[in-house]
Amino acid sequence: MQKTLIAPSLLSADLGRLADEIAALESAGADILHLDVMDGHYVPNLSFGFPLVSAVRKLTKLPLDVHLMVTNPELHVPVLGEIGVQMISFHQEAVFHSHRLIQQIKQNGVKAGLALNPATPVSSLESILGELDFVLVMSVNPGYSAQAFIPSSLEKIARLNGLKPGFQIEVDGGVADTNSARLIEAGADILVSASYIFGSKSYSNAIKALRQNTIL
Ligand code: DX5
Ligand code: ZN
């Protein structure tokens, strides 16, 4: 088994202390930083955009994973490529032509992922799976941190795991020490976590707990 990668979501970070937060995550062993970009249209919430992603890029060498919860995500790929992010995911409900957008992301030198909402079945990816670098399984409805984990996500991850190799499986929403072992067992490669990590006294202990049962 490969090392499970931990991707703290900066949605729950103290943005007034961004440099300190990122330094603390680095020394706690974070592998990737997950950035939730929301437009108040595809999802009801507004978060942040290019200026913050760009500021984060200057503060760390860790890979940046941008989760686009926006309509017209294709408009934002070139700028994100220029900023120098490593991963971009989008929701297929937000675009007419998923295949074209995946190619566009890759042409910008970025890993391409599709995000699956809780109501969207794995079968909807069947025709596109071979093109994807990763699949982002949403284990909450997109829009907010600190929501309750939806247990049926485990079956989705296990189904996707049966369709490997060729892509990584990332899980996002309600991930904590109480479910991480089951998520890893089902086949998750990357665990995204906001409220669990940022609500912990020790980021390092939280990240270690998330990796539990992982063979290093
Ligand atoms: C939700 C975002 C998640 C969120 C996770 O729309 O995609 O990345 O930050 O937050 P927690 O880990 O608190 O569920
Ligand atoms: Zn996310």
PDB file of C-alpha atoms and ligand atoms in Angstrom:
ATOM      1  CA  MET A   1       0.000   0.000   0.000  1.00  0.00           C
ATOM      2  CA  GLN A   2       1.214   3.500  -0.838  1.00  0.00           C
ATOM      3  CA  LYS A   3       1.566   6.226   1.765  1.00  0.00           C
ATOM      4  CA  THR A   4      -1.767   8.032   2.264  1.00  0.00           C
ATOM      5  CA  LEU A   5      -1.436  11.695   1.372  1.00  0.00           C
ATOM      6  CA  ILE A   6      -2.956  14.296   3.689  1.00  0.00           C
ATOM      7  CA  ALA A   7      -4.292  17.504   2.160  1.00  0.00           C
ATOM      8  CA  PRO A   8      -5.429  20.099   4.722  1.00  0.00           C
ATOM      9  CA  SER A   9      -8.122  22.394   3.293  1.00  0.00           C
ATOM     10  CA  LEU A  10      -7.282  26.035   3.978  1.00  0.00           C
ATOM     11  CA  LEU A  11     -11.006  26.871   4.178  1.00  0.00           C
ATOM     12  CA  SER A  12     -10.756  26.446   7.959  1.00  0.00           C
ATOM     13  CA  ALA A  13      -7.338  28.091   8.375  1.00  0.00           C
ATOM     14  CA  ASP A  14      -6.916  31.432  10.123  1.00  0.00           C
ATOM     15  CA  LEU A  15      -6.313  33.527   6.995  1.00  0.00           C
ATOM     16  CA  GLY A  16      -5.078  36.447   9.078  1.00  0.00           C
ATOM     17  CA  ARG A  17      -2.119  34.220   9.998  1.00  0.00           C
ATOM     18  CA  LEU A  18      -1.742  32.473   6.647  1.00  0.00           C
ATOM     19  CA  ALA A  19       2.067  32.274   6.666  1.00  0.00           C
ATOM     20  CA  ASP A  20       2.118  30.803  10.209  1.00  0.00           C
ATOM     21  CA  GLU A  21      -0.664  28.355   9.388  1.00  0.00           C
ATOM     22  CA  ILE A  22       1.153  27.080   6.297  1.00  0.00           C
ATOM     23  CA  ALA A  23       4.467  26.784   8.151  1.00  0.00           C
ATOM     24  CA  ALA A  24       2.689  24.808  10.899  1.00  0.00           C
ATOM     25  CA  LEU A  25       1.073  22.470   8.352  1.00  0.00           C
ATOM     26  CA  GLU A  26       4.429  21.894   6.657  1.00  0.00           C
ATOM     27  CA  SER A  27       6.137  20.946   9.887  1.00  0.00           C
ATOM     28  CA  ALA A  28       3.154  18.772  10.854  1.00  0.00           C
ATOM     29  CA  GLY A  29       3.710  16.653   7.734  1.00  0.00           C
ATOM     30  CA  ALA A  30       1.024  17.874   5.297  1.00  0.00           C
ATOM     31  CA  ASP A  31       1.631  16.525   1.781  1.00  0.00           C
ATOM     32  CA  ILE A  32      -0.626  18.801  -0.291  1.00  0.00           C
ATOM     33  CA  LEU A  33      -2.606  22.009   0.372  1.00  0.00           C
ATOM     34  CA  HIS A  34      -6.255  21.913  -0.750  1.00  0.00           C
ATOM     35  CA  LEU A  35      -7.829  25.231  -1.807  1.00  0.00           C
ATOM     36  CA  ASP A  36     -11.620  25.479  -2.061  1.00  0.00           C
ATOM     37  CA  VAL A  37     -12.598  28.123  -4.595  1.00  0.00           C
ATOM     38  CA  MET A  38     -16.355  28.936  -4.398  1.00  0.00           C
ATOM     39  CA  ASP A  39     -18.299  31.475  -6.427  1.00  0.00           C
ATOM     40  CA  GLY A  40     -21.602  31.849  -4.554  1.00  0.00           C
ATOM     41  CA  HIS A  41     -23.339  30.475  -7.637  1.00  0.00           C
ATOM     42  CA  TYR A  42     -22.430  26.823  -8.184  1.00  0.00           C
ATOM     43  CA  VAL A  43     -22.431  26.559  -4.391  1.00  0.00           C
ATOM     44  CA  PRO A  44     -24.157  28.985  -2.018  1.00  0.00           C
ATOM     45  CA  ASN A  45     -20.949  30.029  -0.285  1.00  0.00           C
ATOM     46  CA  LEU A  46     -18.175  32.436  -1.341  1.00  0.00           C
ATOM     47  CA  SER A  47     -14.597  31.693  -0.367  1.00  0.00           C
ATOM     48  CA  PHE A  48     -11.525  33.065  -2.168  1.00  0.00           C
ATOM     49  CA  GLY A  49      -9.913  33.323  -5.590  1.00  0.00           C
ATOM     50  CA  PHE A  50      -6.658  34.010  -7.432  1.00  0.00           C
ATOM     51  CA  PRO A  51      -5.094  36.503  -4.985  1.00  0.00           C
ATOM     52  CA  LEU A  52      -5.190  34.000  -2.143  1.00  0.00           C
ATOM     53  CA  VAL A  53      -4.066  31.048  -4.291  1.00  0.00           C
ATOM     54  CA  SER A  54      -1.189  33.181  -5.522  1.00  0.00           C
ATOM     55  CA  ALA A  55      -0.246  34.237  -1.976  1.00  0.00           C
ATOM     56  CA  VAL A  56      -0.226  30.581  -0.880  1.00  0.00           C
ATOM     57  CA  ARG A  57       1.966  29.683  -3.873  1.00  0.00           C
ATOM     58  CA  LYS A  58       4.579  32.174  -2.645  1.00  0.00           C
ATOM     59  CA  LEU A  59       4.505  30.768   0.890  1.00  0.00           C
ATOM     60  CA  THR A  60       5.148  27.068   0.201  1.00  0.00           C
ATOM     61  CA  LYS A  61       6.643  24.515  -2.138  1.00  0.00           C
ATOM     62  CA  LEU A  62       3.954  21.960  -1.256  1.00  0.00           C
ATOM     63  CA  PRO A  63       1.739  20.887  -4.181  1.00  0.00           C
ATOM     64  CA  LEU A  64      -1.433  23.004  -4.437  1.00  0.00           C
ATOM     65  CA  ASP A  65      -4.752  21.291  -5.155  1.00  0.00           C
ATOM     66  CA  VAL A  66      -7.471  23.697  -6.321  1.00  0.00           C
ATOM     67  CA  HIS A  67     -11.055  22.442  -5.947  1.00  0.00           C
ATOM     68  CA  LEU A  68     -13.202  24.616  -8.224  1.00  0.00           C
ATOM     69  CA  MET A  69     -16.785  24.865  -6.967  1.00  0.00           C
ATOM     70  CA  VAL A  70     -17.719  27.423  -9.612  1.00  0.00           C
ATOM     71  CA  THR A  71     -19.728  27.671 -12.803  1.00  0.00           C
ATOM     72  CA  ASN A  72     -17.586  28.081 -15.934  1.00  0.00           C
ATOM     73  CA  PRO A  73     -14.459  26.574 -14.337  1.00  0.00           C
ATOM     74  CA  GLU A  74     -12.767  26.594 -17.771  1.00  0.00           C
ATOM     75  CA  LEU A  75     -12.351  30.388 -17.486  1.00  0.00           C
ATOM     76  CA  HIS A  76      -9.974  29.989 -14.549  1.00  0.00           C
ATOM     77  CA  VAL A  77      -7.630  27.216 -15.670  1.00  0.00           C
ATOM     78  CA  PRO A  78      -5.040  29.333 -17.549  1.00  0.00           C
ATOM     79  CA  VAL A  79      -4.486  31.710 -14.619  1.00  0.00           C
ATOM     80  CA  LEU A  80      -4.220  28.823 -12.159  1.00  0.00           C
ATOM     81  CA  GLY A  81      -1.683  27.209 -14.487  1.00  0.00           C
ATOM     82  CA  GLU A  82       0.346  30.435 -14.503  1.00  0.00           C
ATOM     83  CA  ILE A  83       0.199  30.689 -10.712  1.00  0.00           C
ATOM     84  CA  GLY A  84       1.716  27.222 -10.618  1.00  0.00           C
ATOM     85  CA  VAL A  85      -0.807  24.916  -8.983  1.00  0.00           C
ATOM     86  CA  GLN A  86      -0.370  21.143  -9.363  1.00  0.00           C
ATOM     87  CA  MET A  87      -3.963  19.808  -9.266  1.00  0.00           C
ATOM     88  CA  ILE A  88      -7.326  21.196 -10.409  1.00  0.00           C
ATOM     89  CA  SER A  89     -10.683  19.510  -9.927  1.00  0.00           C
ATOM     90  CA  PHE A  90     -14.089  20.649 -11.102  1.00  0.00           C
ATOM     91  CA  HIS A  91     -17.687  19.392 -10.916  1.00  0.00           C
ATOM     92  CA  GLN A  92     -19.133  17.888 -14.071  1.00  0.00           C
ATOM     93  CA  GLU A  93     -22.509  19.495 -13.323  1.00  0.00           C
ATOM     94  CA  ALA A  94     -20.805  22.876 -13.803  1.00  0.00           C
ATOM     95  CA  VAL A  95     -19.655  22.316 -17.408  1.00  0.00           C
ATOM     96  CA  PHE A  96     -21.052  21.177 -20.745  1.00  0.00           C
ATOM     97  CA  HIS A  97     -17.844  19.514 -21.964  1.00  0.00           C
ATOM     98  CA  SER A  98     -15.920  17.674 -19.246  1.00  0.00           C
ATOM     99  CA  HIS A  99     -13.590  15.940 -21.711  1.00  0.00           C
ATOM    100  CA  ARG A 100     -12.463  19.241 -23.234  1.00  0.00           C
ATOM    101  CA  LEU A 101     -11.835  20.776 -19.828  1.00  0.00           C
ATOM    102  CA  ILE A 102      -9.746  17.813 -18.667  1.00  0.00           C
ATOM    103  CA  GLN A 103      -7.565  18.215 -21.760  1.00  0.00           C
ATOM    104  CA  GLN A 104      -7.306  21.961 -21.114  1.00  0.00           C
ATOM    105  CA  ILE A 105      -6.167  21.409 -17.523  1.00  0.00           C
ATOM    106  CA  LYS A 106      -3.525  18.908 -18.636  1.00  0.00           C
ATOM    107  CA  GLN A 107      -2.310  21.219 -21.422  1.00  0.00           C
ATOM    108  CA  ASN A 108      -1.620  23.759 -18.692  1.00  0.00           C
ATOM    109  CA  GLY A 109       0.688  21.244 -17.027  1.00  0.00           C
ATOM    110  CA  VAL A 110      -1.726  20.519 -14.177  1.00  0.00           C
ATOM    111  CA  LYS A 111      -3.198  17.199 -12.953  1.00  0.00           C
ATOM    112  CA  ALA A 112      -6.895  16.979 -13.800  1.00  0.00           C
ATOM    113  CA  GLY A 113      -9.607  15.693 -11.477  1.00  0.00           C
ATOM    114  CA  LEU A 114     -13.373  15.398 -11.523  1.00  0.00           C
ATOM    115  CA  ALA A 115     -15.356  15.930  -8.316  1.00  0.00           C
ATOM    116  CA  LEU A 116     -18.297  13.601  -7.663  1.00  0.00           C
ATOM    117  CA  ASN A 117     -21.142  15.085  -5.637  1.00  0.00           C
ATOM    118  CA  PRO A 118     -22.859  12.787  -3.127  1.00  0.00           C
ATOM    119  CA  ALA A 119     -25.820  12.418  -5.538  1.00  0.00           C
ATOM    120  CA  THR A 120     -23.630  11.722  -8.605  1.00  0.00           C
ATOM    121  CA  PRO A 121     -22.907   8.058  -9.323  1.00  0.00           C
ATOM    122  CA  VAL A 122     -19.506   6.575 -10.172  1.00  0.00           C
ATOM    123  CA  SER A 123     -21.032   5.336 -13.468  1.00  0.00           C
ATOM    124  CA  SER A 124     -21.235   8.956 -14.670  1.00  0.00           C
ATOM    125  CA  LEU A 125     -17.424   8.884 -14.998  1.00  0.00           C
ATOM    126  CA  GLU A 126     -17.277   5.692 -17.027  1.00  0.00           C
ATOM    127  CA  SER A 127     -16.436   7.325 -20.381  1.00  0.00           C
ATOM    128  CA  ILE A 128     -13.909   9.762 -18.949  1.00  0.00           C
ATOM    129  CA  LEU A 129     -12.124   7.731 -16.289  1.00  0.00           C
ATOM    130  CA  GLY A 130      -9.137   6.905 -18.509  1.00  0.00           C
ATOM    131  CA  GLU A 131      -8.417  10.627 -18.964  1.00  0.00           C
ATOM    132  CA  LEU A 132      -8.411  11.547 -15.290  1.00  0.00           C
ATOM    133  CA  ASP A 133      -5.410  11.927 -12.987  1.00  0.00           C
ATOM    134  CA  PHE A 134      -7.673  11.804  -9.946  1.00  0.00           C
ATOM    135  CA  VAL A 135     -11.280  11.570  -8.816  1.00  0.00           C
ATOM    136  CA  LEU A 136     -12.452  13.732  -5.905  1.00  0.00           C
ATOM    137  CA  VAL A 137     -15.191  11.912  -4.010  1.00  0.00           C
ATOM    138  CA  MET A 138     -17.267  14.464  -2.114  1.00  0.00           C
ATOM    139  CA  SER A 139     -18.368  12.962   1.191  1.00  0.00           C
ATOM    140  CA  VAL A 140     -20.456  16.066   1.994  1.00  0.00           C
ATOM    141  CA  ASN A 141     -22.408  18.395  -0.264  1.00  0.00           C
ATOM    142  CA  PRO A 142     -19.969  21.015  -1.560  1.00  0.00           C
ATOM    143  CA  GLY A 143     -20.006  24.498  -0.080  1.00  0.00           C
ATOM    144  CA  TYR A 144     -19.041  24.371   3.579  1.00  0.00           C
ATOM    145  CA  SER A 145     -16.586  22.817   5.966  1.00  0.00           C
ATOM    146  CA  ALA A 146     -17.633  21.082   9.207  1.00  0.00           C
ATOM    147  CA  GLN A 147     -20.542  19.096   7.738  1.00  0.00           C
ATOM    148  CA  ALA A 148     -21.318  15.479   8.669  1.00  0.00           C
ATOM    149  CA  PHE A 149     -19.602  12.717   6.664  1.00  0.00           C
ATOM    150  CA  ILE A 150     -21.974  10.830   4.310  1.00  0.00           C
ATOM    151  CA  PRO A 151     -21.236   7.098   4.866  1.00  0.00           C
ATOM    152  CA  SER A 152     -22.304   5.951   1.354  1.00  0.00           C
ATOM    153  CA  SER A 153     -19.121   7.660   0.090  1.00  0.00           C
ATOM    154  CA  LEU A 154     -17.223   4.585   1.309  1.00  0.00           C
ATOM    155  CA  GLU A 155     -18.987   2.371  -1.255  1.00  0.00           C
ATOM    156  CA  LYS A 156     -18.203   4.865  -4.007  1.00  0.00           C
ATOM    157  CA  ILE A 157     -14.514   4.827  -3.096  1.00  0.00           C
ATOM    158  CA  ALA A 158     -14.484   1.033  -3.040  1.00  0.00           C
ATOM    159  CA  ARG A 159     -16.170   0.942  -6.481  1.00  0.00           C
ATOM    160  CA  LEU A 160     -13.649   3.391  -7.892  1.00  0.00           C
ATOM    161  CA  ASN A 161     -10.819   1.408  -6.331  1.00  0.00           C
ATOM    162  CA  GLY A 162     -12.028  -1.610  -8.290  1.00  0.00           C
ATOM    163  CA  LEU A 163     -11.622   0.385 -11.531  1.00  0.00           C
ATOM    164  CA  LYS A 164      -7.969   1.332 -10.934  1.00  0.00           C
ATOM    165  CA  PRO A 165      -5.120   1.746 -11.942  1.00  0.00           C
ATOM    166  CA  GLY A 166      -4.636   5.062 -13.704  1.00  0.00           C
ATOM    167  CA  PHE A 167      -6.031   7.604 -11.281  1.00  0.00           C
ATOM    168  CA  GLN A 168      -5.827   8.592  -7.629  1.00  0.00           C
ATOM    169  CA  ILE A 169      -8.844   8.709  -5.318  1.00  0.00           C
ATOM    170  CA  GLU A 170      -9.213  11.801  -3.149  1.00  0.00           C
ATOM    171  CA  VAL A 171     -11.952  12.132  -0.525  1.00  0.00           C
ATOM    172  CA  ASP A 172     -13.247  15.463   0.756  1.00  0.00           C
ATOM    173  CA  GLY A 173     -15.764  16.286   3.485  1.00  0.00           C
ATOM    174  CA  GLY A 174     -16.149  15.285   7.108  1.00  0.00           C
ATOM    175  CA  VAL A 175     -12.857  13.383   7.108  1.00  0.00           C
ATOM    176  CA  ALA A 176     -11.591  12.774  10.666  1.00  0.00           C
ATOM    177  CA  ASP A 177      -9.742  10.193  12.773  1.00  0.00           C
ATOM    178  CA  THR A 178     -13.091   8.404  13.244  1.00  0.00           C
ATOM    179  CA  ASN A 179     -13.411   7.455   9.558  1.00  0.00           C
ATOM    180  CA  SER A 180      -9.927   7.747   8.029  1.00  0.00           C
ATOM    181  CA  ALA A 181      -9.016   4.078   8.545  1.00  0.00           C
ATOM    182  CA  ARG A 182     -12.180   2.956   6.716  1.00  0.00           C
ATOM    183  CA  LEU A 183     -11.535   5.464   3.924  1.00  0.00           C
ATOM    184  CA  ILE A 184      -7.975   4.216   3.463  1.00  0.00           C
ATOM    185  CA  GLU A 185      -9.168   0.615   3.535  1.00  0.00           C
ATOM    186  CA  ALA A 186     -11.778   1.397   0.866  1.00  0.00           C
ATOM    187  CA  GLY A 187      -9.026   2.796  -1.381  1.00  0.00           C
ATOM    188  CA  ALA A 188      -8.644   6.533  -0.735  1.00  0.00           C
ATOM    189  CA  ASP A 189      -5.162   7.825  -1.655  1.00  0.00           C
ATOM    190  CA  ILE A 190      -5.601  11.462  -0.588  1.00  0.00           C
ATOM    191  CA  LEU A 191      -7.559  12.614   2.472  1.00  0.00           C
ATOM    192  CA  VAL A 192      -8.730  16.247   2.487  1.00  0.00           C
ATOM    193  CA  SER A 193      -9.563  17.660   5.898  1.00  0.00           C
ATOM    194  CA  ALA A 194     -10.423  21.145   7.142  1.00  0.00           C
ATOM    195  CA  SER A 195     -12.317  21.334  10.433  1.00  0.00           C
ATOM    196  CA  TYR A 196     -10.767  18.192  11.948  1.00  0.00           C
ATOM    197  CA  ILE A 197      -7.169  19.370  11.416  1.00  0.00           C
ATOM    198  CA  PHE A 198      -7.702  23.060  12.177  1.00  0.00           C
ATOM    199  CA  GLY A 199      -9.876  22.234  15.189  1.00  0.00           C
ATOM    200  CA  SER A 200      -7.111  20.086  16.701  1.00  0.00           C
ATOM    201  CA  LYS A 201      -4.618  21.408  19.260  1.00  0.00           C
ATOM    202  CA  SER A 202      -1.783  19.691  17.420  1.00  0.00           C
ATOM    203  CA  TYR A 203      -1.838  19.660  13.615  1.00  0.00           C
ATOM    204  CA  SER A 204       0.907  17.070  13.742  1.00  0.00           C
ATOM    205  CA  ASN A 205      -1.101  14.649  15.927  1.00  0.00           C
ATOM    206  CA  ALA A 206      -4.183  15.201  13.762  1.00  0.00           C
ATOM    207  CA  ILE A 207      -2.286  14.398  10.562  1.00  0.00           C
ATOM    208  CA  LYS A 208      -0.718  11.305  12.184  1.00  0.00           C
ATOM    209  CA  ALA A 209      -4.155  10.146  13.339  1.00  0.00           C
ATOM    210  CA  LEU A 210      -5.573  10.564   9.823  1.00  0.00           C
ATOM    211  CA  ARG A 211      -2.795   8.372   8.433  1.00  0.00           C
ATOM    212  CA  GLN A 212      -3.556   5.593  10.917  1.00  0.00           C
ATOM    213  CA  ASN A 213      -3.379   2.060   9.497  1.00  0.00           C
ATOM    214  CA  THR A 214      -1.266   3.276   6.610  1.00  0.00           C
ATOM    215  CA  ILE A 215       1.764   1.169   5.806  1.00  0.00           C
ATOM    216  CA  LEU A 216       4.595   3.681   5.379  1.00  0.00           C
TER     217      LEU A 216
HETATM  218  C1  DX5 B   1     -16.462  21.541   1.050  1.00  0.00           C
HETATM  219  C2  DX5 B   1     -15.004  21.626   0.683  1.00  0.00           C
HETATM  220  C3  DX5 B   1     -14.129  20.882   1.613  1.00  0.00           C
HETATM  221  C4  DX5 B   1     -14.149  21.400   3.034  1.00  0.00           C
HETATM  222  C5  DX5 B   1     -13.887  20.228   3.940  1.00  0.00           C
HETATM  223  O1  DX5 B   1     -17.188  22.093   0.009  1.00  0.00           O
HETATM  224  O2  DX5 B   1     -14.807  21.071  -0.595  1.00  0.00           O
HETATM  225  O3  DX5 B   1     -12.786  20.839   1.132  1.00  0.00           O
HETATM  226  O4  DX5 B   1     -13.191  22.403   3.266  1.00  0.00           O
HETATM  227  O5  DX5 B   1     -14.155  20.601   5.236  1.00  0.00           O
HETATM  228  P1  DX5 B   1     -14.281  19.530   6.419  1.00  0.00           P
HETATM  229  O6  DX5 B   1     -13.052  18.685   6.402  1.00  0.00           O
HETATM  230  O7  DX5 B   1     -14.454  20.362   7.640  1.00  0.00           O
HETATM  231  O8  DX5 B   1     -15.522  18.727   6.077  1.00  0.00           O
HETATM  232 ZN    ZN B   2     -12.705  20.759  -1.253  1.00  0.00          ZN
END
